[in-house]
Amino acid sequence: MKPQPSHPESGLPALVTEALETVNCIQMVLSKPINKKATARRKVTLRPVMIRDKQHYQLAFTRGQQEVHENLLPCETIQRVEQLWADLFQEGYLFTREADYHFQKTKQGTVQLKKHAPTKAQPVKVEAHNRTKQYLIPEGVPCRFLEEIGVMTQSGKVKSSQYRKFRQINRYLEFINDIVAALPETDVLRITDFGCGKSYLTFATHHFFTSILQREVSITGLDLKRSVVEHCQQIAENLACRGLTFQTGDISTYQSQEGECDLSISLHACDTATDAALASALEANASVIMAVPCCQNEIYQQINSPSAEGLLKHGILKEKTAALVTDALRAQILEIFGYRTQVIEFIETQHTPKNLLIKAVKRPAPLSESELREAVQEYQSLKTQFGIPAFALERTLGDRFRELSQSSGKESAG
């Protein structure tokens, strides 16, 4: 087939941008990096999703050993795809209801486009993040713990003032549901919730495993405030929550009586308390770690990058950059310790500004020497790039981190 019309700047075929703009795209894949050594993105996949009743596209790609997702509006998606195509990739696949298209760059500087019969003729089910009927805890069905914490009435109706909390709980349970396969299938599930606060998500976790999955659990909610712990313990007793207890204690000094842990949760533990929770999870050899960080102040005080001076001179941008760098360092350390990590949106930003979730699942086998070396190098490069001399999680892990760094041939300087 002869080369087809292309976008004048990026070389992206016009029908590709039209498919994205009209939401005729079922799926798209960009692959075959122009420079395999220079790019960390070997492949980018794209699919349509609905978020807050608005059409979006979700881009998914791998950065090192970490899977990253981005949700963009159609106009933003077109700009991003044009940039990726122009700078990083030389081959792509577009799947529509009418046909499949394969496009690739040629040595002559043109784009060759081939049309094939559709292999995804039936449109994929567009994921809707806000359909009540898909909630794990449905509206209209009485739920005792939601009634107890004031979210629902006895008849199962969600109170108007509590609908955001109801939605957040269900969104959270979707993430929990996603990692069930990574948890042990037998015995009692051991779960720790660091910095549990008022614990409505702790109760949601208990409800999900015991009422929905019919699993036996041993859940410990930990918080510094005695009054909060006593209140939560009273609710647990009122609900007769078997296997759920609350303790007053500091995350940094907490030691589980059960030793190892299956699922470690830390939601909105402030600043370095998140690092203490992650260190405790690693010490307990948790199968799955889920953390929603909060108030990342440590890196804000240190971050210094001459190449990003134009970004860091603005206070609000420096704060956001420091938060992102902090979470990237945390995720990379988890990779070094043998976890497959994702940093994804937790809940919509209109509900809370703390909307990133670090999800880490223990790999079945340790990293190979080359994988460990690459993971450590990525971590050190990130610290160097942003002028970070020391990092709380690295310090907290102490000898354990140094031993891994040394075994990779690249000892930490933090």
PDB file of N, CA and C in Angstrom, residues 19-92:
ATOM      1  N   ALA A  19      -9.369   9.127  14.248  1.00  0.00           N
ATOM      2  CA  ALA A  19      -9.952   8.048  15.057  1.00  0.00           C
ATOM      3  C   ALA A  19      -9.947   8.410  16.531  1.00  0.00           C
ATOM      4  N   LEU A  20      -8.873   9.057  16.989  1.00  0.00           N
ATOM      5  CA  LEU A  20      -8.793   9.475  18.388  1.00  0.00           C
ATOM      6  C   LEU A  20      -9.796  10.589  18.675  1.00  0.00           C
ATOM      7  N   GLU A  21      -9.916  11.509  17.753  1.00  0.00           N
ATOM      8  CA  GLU A  21     -10.799  12.656  17.950  1.00  0.00           C
ATOM      9  C   GLU A  21     -12.267  12.250  17.961  1.00  0.00           C
ATOM     10  N   THR A  22     -12.625  11.290  17.120  1.00  0.00           N
ATOM     11  CA  THR A  22     -14.021  10.844  17.026  1.00  0.00           C
ATOM     12  C   THR A  22     -14.317   9.644  17.916  1.00  0.00           C
ATOM     13  N   VAL A  23     -13.342   9.236  18.711  1.00  0.00           N
ATOM     14  CA  VAL A  23     -13.458   8.095  19.617  1.00  0.00           C
ATOM     15  C   VAL A  23     -13.831   6.823  18.839  1.00  0.00           C
ATOM     16  N   ASN A  24     -13.261   6.688  17.673  1.00  0.00           N
ATOM     17  CA  ASN A  24     -13.439   5.475  16.876  1.00  0.00           C
ATOM     18  C   ASN A  24     -12.325   4.474  17.158  1.00  0.00           C
ATOM     19  N   CYS A  25     -11.420   4.872  18.018  1.00  0.00           N
ATOM     20  CA  CYS A  25     -10.283   4.013  18.366  1.00  0.00           C
ATOM     21  C   CYS A  25     -10.696   3.030  19.462  1.00  0.00           C
ATOM     22  N   ILE A  26     -10.544   1.750  19.187  1.00  0.00           N
ATOM     23  CA  ILE A  26     -10.796   0.722  20.200  1.00  0.00           C
ATOM     24  C   ILE A  26      -9.530   0.484  21.017  1.00  0.00           C
ATOM     25  N   GLN A  27      -8.404   0.462  20.318  1.00  0.00           N
ATOM     26  CA  GLN A  27      -7.107   0.280  20.975  1.00  0.00           C
ATOM     27  C   GLN A  27      -6.019   0.755  20.026  1.00  0.00           C
ATOM     28  N   MET A  28      -4.909   1.244  20.599  1.00  0.00           N
ATOM     29  CA  MET A  28      -3.765   1.618  19.783  1.00  0.00           C
ATOM     30  C   MET A  28      -2.488   1.216  20.504  1.00  0.00           C
ATOM     31  N   VAL A  29      -1.494   0.830  19.723  1.00  0.00           N
ATOM     32  CA  VAL A  29      -0.203   0.433  20.285  1.00  0.00           C
ATOM     33  C   VAL A  29       0.897   1.133  19.507  1.00  0.00           C
ATOM     34  N   LEU A  30       1.815   1.793  20.209  1.00  0.00           N
ATOM     35  CA  LEU A  30       3.031   2.342  19.615  1.00  0.00           C
ATOM     36  C   LEU A  30       4.196   1.488  20.088  1.00  0.00           C
ATOM     37  N   SER A  31       5.042   1.071  19.150  1.00  0.00           N
ATOM     38  CA  SER A  31       6.132   0.171  19.524  1.00  0.00           C
ATOM     39  C   SER A  31       7.353   0.430  18.656  1.00  0.00           C
ATOM     40  N   LYS A  32       8.363  -0.424  18.807  1.00  0.00           N
ATOM     41  CA  LYS A  32       9.621  -0.351  18.064  1.00  0.00           C
ATOM     42  C   LYS A  32      10.298   1.005  18.270  1.00  0.00           C
ATOM     43  N   PRO A  33      10.931   1.221  19.442  1.00  0.00           N
ATOM     44  CA  PRO A  33      11.593   2.492  19.737  1.00  0.00           C
ATOM     45  C   PRO A  33      12.631   2.860  18.682  1.00  0.00           C
ATOM     46  N   ILE A  34      12.723   4.149  18.393  1.00  0.00           N
ATOM     47  CA  ILE A  34      13.722   4.634  17.446  1.00  0.00           C
ATOM     48  C   ILE A  34      15.121   4.356  17.978  1.00  0.00           C
ATOM     49  N   ASN A  35      15.307   4.615  19.268  1.00  0.00           N
ATOM     50  CA  ASN A  35      16.594   4.352  19.918  1.00  0.00           C
ATOM     51  C   ASN A  35      16.336   3.436  21.098  1.00  0.00           C
ATOM     52  N   LYS A  36      16.598   2.172  20.952  1.00  0.00           N
ATOM     53  CA  LYS A  36      16.267   1.195  21.981  1.00  0.00           C
ATOM     54  C   LYS A  36      17.045   1.424  23.270  1.00  0.00           C
ATOM     55  N   LYS A  37      18.237   1.982  23.176  1.00  0.00           N
ATOM     56  CA  LYS A  37      19.053   2.197  24.373  1.00  0.00           C
ATOM     57  C   LYS A  37      18.649   3.460  25.115  1.00  0.00           C
ATOM     58  N   ALA A  38      18.174   4.454  24.382  1.00  0.00           N
ATOM     59  CA  ALA A  38      17.906   5.752  25.001  1.00  0.00           C
ATOM     60  C   ALA A  38      16.543   5.826  25.662  1.00  0.00           C
ATOM     61  N   THR A  39      15.570   5.107  25.146  1.00  0.00           N
ATOM     62  CA  THR A  39      14.215   5.243  25.688  1.00  0.00           C
ATOM     63  C   THR A  39      13.891   4.155  26.695  1.00  0.00           C
ATOM     64  N   ALA A  40      13.173   4.552  27.746  1.00  0.00           N
ATOM     65  CA  ALA A  40      12.723   3.571  28.742  1.00  0.00           C
ATOM     66  C   ALA A  40      11.353   3.022  28.363  1.00  0.00           C
ATOM     67  N   ARG A  41      10.712   3.646  27.378  1.00  0.00           N
ATOM     68  CA  ARG A  41       9.375   3.216  26.961  1.00  0.00           C
ATOM     69  C   ARG A  41       9.504   2.332  25.720  1.00  0.00           C
ATOM     70  N   ARG A  42       9.347   1.054  25.898  1.00  0.00           N
ATOM     71  CA  ARG A  42       9.460   0.125  24.773  1.00  0.00           C
ATOM     72  C   ARG A  42       8.148   0.001  24.010  1.00  0.00           C
ATOM     73  N   LYS A  43       7.054   0.290  24.692  1.00  0.00           N
ATOM     74  CA  LYS A  43       5.741   0.176  24.065  1.00  0.00           C
ATOM     75  C   LYS A  43       4.748   1.026  24.842  1.00  0.00           C
ATOM     76  N   VAL A  44       3.828   1.648  24.124  1.00  0.00           N
ATOM     77  CA  VAL A  44       2.742   2.411  24.742  1.00  0.00           C
ATOM     78  C   VAL A  44       1.425   1.873  24.194  1.00  0.00           C
ATOM     79  N   THR A  45       0.513   1.520  25.085  1.00  0.00           N
ATOM     80  CA  THR A  45      -0.815   1.081  24.661  1.00  0.00           C
ATOM     81  C   THR A  45      -1.846   2.115  25.092  1.00  0.00           C
ATOM     82  N   LEU A  46      -2.934   2.170  24.360  1.00  0.00           N
ATOM     83  CA  LEU A  46      -3.949   3.198  24.593  1.00  0.00           C
ATOM     84  C   LEU A  46      -5.329   2.582  24.427  1.00  0.00           C
ATOM     85  N   ARG A  47      -6.254   2.973  25.314  1.00  0.00           N
ATOM     86  CA  ARG A  47      -7.628   2.487  25.198  1.00  0.00           C
ATOM     87  C   ARG A  47      -8.582   3.555  25.735  1.00  0.00           C
ATOM     88  N   PRO A  48      -9.830   3.566  25.276  1.00  0.00           N
ATOM     89  CA  PRO A  48     -10.792   4.559  25.759  1.00  0.00           C
ATOM     90  C   PRO A  48     -11.349   4.183  27.128  1.00  0.00           C
ATOM     91  N   VAL A  49     -11.554   5.184  27.979  1.00  0.00           N
ATOM     92  CA  VAL A  49     -12.193   4.992  29.279  1.00  0.00           C
ATOM     93  C   VAL A  49     -13.123   6.174  29.537  1.00  0.00           C
ATOM     94  N   MET A  50     -14.094   5.973  30.430  1.00  0.00           N
ATOM     95  CA  MET A  50     -14.973   7.053  30.856  1.00  0.00           C
ATOM     96  C   MET A  50     -14.623   7.424  32.287  1.00  0.00           C
ATOM     97  N   ILE A  51     -14.371   8.710  32.523  1.00  0.00           N
ATOM     98  CA  ILE A  51     -14.050   9.196  33.862  1.00  0.00           C
ATOM     99  C   ILE A  51     -14.944  10.396  34.159  1.00  0.00           C
ATOM    100  N   ARG A  52     -15.739  10.280  35.200  1.00  0.00           N
ATOM    101  CA  ARG A  52     -16.686  11.334  35.572  1.00  0.00           C
ATOM    102  C   ARG A  52     -17.557  11.732  34.379  1.00  0.00           C
ATOM    103  N   ASP A  53     -18.050  10.703  33.678  1.00  0.00           N
ATOM    104  CA  ASP A  53     -18.955  10.894  32.545  1.00  0.00           C
ATOM    105  C   ASP A  53     -18.318  11.644  31.383  1.00  0.00           C
ATOM    106  N   LYS A  54     -17.005  11.686  31.327  1.00  0.00           N
ATOM    107  CA  LYS A  54     -16.306  12.323  30.220  1.00  0.00           C
ATOM    108  C   LYS A  54     -15.395  11.314  29.535  1.00  0.00           C
ATOM    109  N   GLN A  55     -15.329  11.431  28.211  1.00  0.00           N
ATOM    110  CA  GLN A  55     -14.495  10.520  27.435  1.00  0.00           C
ATOM    111  C   GLN A  55     -13.016  10.828  27.665  1.00  0.00           C
ATOM    112  N   HIS A  56     -12.248   9.820  27.978  1.00  0.00           N
ATOM    113  CA  HIS A  56     -10.804   9.926  28.134  1.00  0.00           C
ATOM    114  C   HIS A  56     -10.145   8.765  27.397  1.00  0.00           C
ATOM    115  N   TYR A  57      -8.831   8.840  27.302  1.00  0.00           N
ATOM    116  CA  TYR A  57      -8.029   7.703  26.869  1.00  0.00           C
ATOM    117  C   TYR A  57      -7.016   7.406  27.959  1.00  0.00           C
ATOM    118  N   GLN A  58      -6.793   6.133  28.199  1.00  0.00           N
ATOM    119  CA  GLN A  58      -5.783   5.724  29.179  1.00  0.00           C
ATOM    120  C   GLN A  58      -4.550   5.218  28.441  1.00  0.00           C
ATOM    121  N   LEU A  59      -3.416   5.877  28.694  1.00  0.00           N
ATOM    122  CA  LEU A  59      -2.143   5.453  28.140  1.00  0.00           C
ATOM    123  C   LEU A  59      -1.418   4.614  29.177  1.00  0.00           C
ATOM    124  N   ALA A  60      -0.878   3.503  28.760  1.00  0.00           N
ATOM    125  CA  ALA A  60      -0.133   2.625  29.665  1.00  0.00           C
ATOM    126  C   ALA A  60       1.216   2.317  29.040  1.00  0.00           C
ATOM    127  N   PHE A  61       2.265   2.463  29.848  1.00  0.00           N
ATOM    128  CA  PHE A  61       3.596   2.129  29.366  1.00  0.00           C
ATOM    129  C   PHE A  61       4.462   1.704  30.537  1.00  0.00           C
ATOM    130  N   THR A  62       5.585   1.095  30.227  1.00  0.00           N
ATOM    131  CA  THR A  62       6.505   0.620  31.253  1.00  0.00           C
ATOM    132  C   THR A  62       7.712   1.536  31.310  1.00  0.00           C
ATOM    133  N   ARG A  63       8.027   2.016  32.512  1.00  0.00           N
ATOM    134  CA  ARG A  63       9.225   2.817  32.732  1.00  0.00           C
ATOM    135  C   ARG A  63      10.155   1.993  33.601  1.00  0.00           C
ATOM    136  N   GLY A  64      11.210   1.448  32.999  1.00  0.00           N
ATOM    137  CA  GLY A  64      12.060   0.502  33.718  1.00  0.00           C
ATOM    138  C   GLY A  64      11.254  -0.749  33.994  1.00  0.00           C
ATOM    139  N   GLN A  65      11.032  -1.047  35.270  1.00  0.00           N
ATOM    140  CA  GLN A  65      10.216  -2.195  35.656  1.00  0.00           C
ATOM    141  C   GLN A  65       8.876  -1.751  36.221  1.00  0.00           C
ATOM    142  N   GLN A  66       8.558  -0.487  36.042  1.00  0.00           N
ATOM    143  CA  GLN A  66       7.363   0.085  36.651  1.00  0.00           C
ATOM    144  C   GLN A  66       6.310   0.413  35.599  1.00  0.00           C
ATOM    145  N   GLU A  67       5.082  -0.030  35.822  1.00  0.00           N
ATOM    146  CA  GLU A  67       3.988   0.244  34.893  1.00  0.00           C
ATOM    147  C   GLU A  67       3.324   1.562  35.276  1.00  0.00           C
ATOM    148  N   VAL A  68       3.129   2.441  34.290  1.00  0.00           N
ATOM    149  CA  VAL A  68       2.587   3.775  34.525  1.00  0.00           C
ATOM    150  C   VAL A  68       1.323   3.958  33.685  1.00  0.00           C
ATOM    151  N   HIS A  69       0.310   4.611  34.280  1.00  0.00           N
ATOM    152  CA  HIS A  69      -0.932   4.897  33.562  1.00  0.00           C
ATOM    153  C   HIS A  69      -1.182   6.399  33.566  1.00  0.00           C
ATOM    154  N   GLU A  70      -1.695   6.919  32.458  1.00  0.00           N
ATOM    155  CA  GLU A  70      -2.087   8.318  32.349  1.00  0.00           C
ATOM    156  C   GLU A  70      -3.479   8.383  31.724  1.00  0.00           C
ATOM    157  N   ASN A  71      -4.359   9.175  32.312  1.00  0.00           N
ATOM    158  CA  ASN A  71      -5.700   9.376  31.764  1.00  0.00           C
ATOM    159  C   ASN A  71      -5.780  10.772  31.165  1.00  0.00           C
ATOM    160  N   LEU A  72      -6.063  10.852  29.864  1.00  0.00           N
ATOM    161  CA  LEU A  72      -6.044  12.123  29.150  1.00  0.00           C
ATOM    162  C   LEU A  72      -7.331  12.319  28.359  1.00  0.00           C
ATOM    163  N   LEU A  73      -7.722  13.585  28.191  1.00  0.00           N
ATOM    164  CA  LEU A  73      -8.832  13.921  27.316  1.00  0.00           C
ATOM    165  C   LEU A  73      -8.420  13.669  25.865  1.00  0.00           C
ATOM    166  N   PRO A  74      -9.381  13.493  24.945  1.00  0.00           N
ATOM    167  CA  PRO A  74      -9.020  13.213  23.553  1.00  0.00           C
ATOM    168  C   PRO A  74      -8.040  14.211  22.949  1.00  0.00           C
ATOM    169  N   CYS A  75      -8.264  15.516  23.177  1.00  0.00           N
ATOM    170  CA  CYS A  75      -7.357  16.517  22.609  1.00  0.00           C
ATOM    171  C   CYS A  75      -5.951  16.385  23.187  1.00  0.00           C
ATOM    172  N   GLU A  76      -5.859  16.093  24.488  1.00  0.00           N
ATOM    173  CA  GLU A  76      -4.557  15.886  25.121  1.00  0.00           C
ATOM    174  C   GLU A  76      -3.900  14.611  24.608  1.00  0.00           C
ATOM    175  N   THR A  77      -4.734  13.600  24.369  1.00  0.00           N
ATOM    176  CA  THR A  77      -4.217  12.326  23.878  1.00  0.00           C
ATOM    177  C   THR A  77      -3.583  12.488  22.510  1.00  0.00           C
ATOM    178  N   ILE A  78      -4.241  13.238  21.635  1.00  0.00           N
ATOM    179  CA  ILE A  78      -3.702  13.447  20.290  1.00  0.00           C
ATOM    180  C   ILE A  78      -2.338  14.116  20.363  1.00  0.00           C
ATOM    181  N   GLN A  79      -2.224  15.144  21.200  1.00  0.00           N
ATOM    182  CA  GLN A  79      -0.939  15.827  21.349  1.00  0.00           C
ATOM    183  C   GLN A  79       0.134  14.887  21.883  1.00  0.00           C
ATOM    184  N   ARG A  80      -0.233  14.064  22.876  1.00  0.00           N
ATOM    185  CA  ARG A  80       0.738  13.150  23.469  1.00  0.00           C
ATOM    186  C   ARG A  80       1.171  12.081  22.462  1.00  0.00           C
ATOM    187  N   VAL A  81       0.209  11.531  21.731  1.00  0.00           N
ATOM    188  CA  VAL A  81       0.535  10.490  20.749  1.00  0.00           C
ATOM    189  C   VAL A  81       1.402  11.062  19.631  1.00  0.00           C
ATOM    190  N   GLU A  82       1.090  12.275  19.188  1.00  0.00           N
ATOM    191  CA  GLU A  82       1.910  12.912  18.152  1.00  0.00           C
ATOM    192  C   GLU A  82       3.346  13.090  18.628  1.00  0.00           C
ATOM    193  N   GLN A  83       3.495  13.494  19.892  1.00  0.00           N
ATOM    194  CA  GLN A  83       4.838  13.682  20.450  1.00  0.00           C
ATOM    195  C   GLN A  83       5.584  12.355  20.557  1.00  0.00           C
ATOM    196  N   LEU A  84       4.902  11.331  21.072  1.00  0.00           N
ATOM    197  CA  LEU A  84       5.530  10.017  21.216  1.00  0.00           C
ATOM    198  C   LEU A  84       5.933   9.452  19.858  1.00  0.00           C
ATOM    199  N   TRP A  85       5.066   9.620  18.880  1.00  0.00           N
ATOM    200  CA  TRP A  85       5.344   9.098  17.542  1.00  0.00           C
ATOM    201  C   TRP A  85       6.524   9.835  16.902  1.00  0.00           C
ATOM    202  N   ALA A  86       6.560  11.145  17.084  1.00  0.00           N
ATOM    203  CA  ALA A  86       7.630  11.936  16.479  1.00  0.00           C
ATOM    204  C   ALA A  86       8.984  11.665  17.124  1.00  0.00           C
ATOM    205  N   ASP A  87       9.001  11.470  18.438  1.00  0.00           N
ATOM    206  CA  ASP A  87      10.271  11.408  19.169  1.00  0.00           C
ATOM    207  C   ASP A  87      10.759  10.007  19.502  1.00  0.00           C
ATOM    208  N   LEU A  88       9.842   9.052  19.698  1.00  0.00           N
ATOM    209  CA  LEU A  88      10.264   7.788  20.307  1.00  0.00           C
ATOM    210  C   LEU A  88      10.005   6.535  19.481  1.00  0.00           C
ATOM    211  N   PHE A  89       8.931   6.504  18.716  1.00  0.00           N
ATOM    212  CA  PHE A  89       8.542   5.234  18.107  1.00  0.00           C
ATOM    213  C   PHE A  89       8.496   5.295  16.579  1.00  0.00           C
ATOM    214  N   GLN A  90       8.603   4.116  15.979  1.00  0.00           N
ATOM    215  CA  GLN A  90       8.577   4.059  14.518  1.00  0.00           C
ATOM    216  C   GLN A  90       7.571   3.039  13.970  1.00  0.00           C
ATOM    217  N   GLU A  91       6.763   2.455  14.842  1.00  0.00           N
ATOM    218  CA  GLU A  91       5.757   1.508  14.383  1.00  0.00           C
ATOM    219  C   GLU A  91       4.518   1.626  15.264  1.00  0.00           C
ATOM    220  N   GLY A  92       3.344   1.463  14.651  1.00  0.00           N
ATOM    221  CA  GLY A  92       2.121   1.564  15.428  1.00  0.00           C
ATOM    222  C   GLY A  92       1.001   0.721  14.850  1.00  0.00           C
TER     223      GLY A  92
END
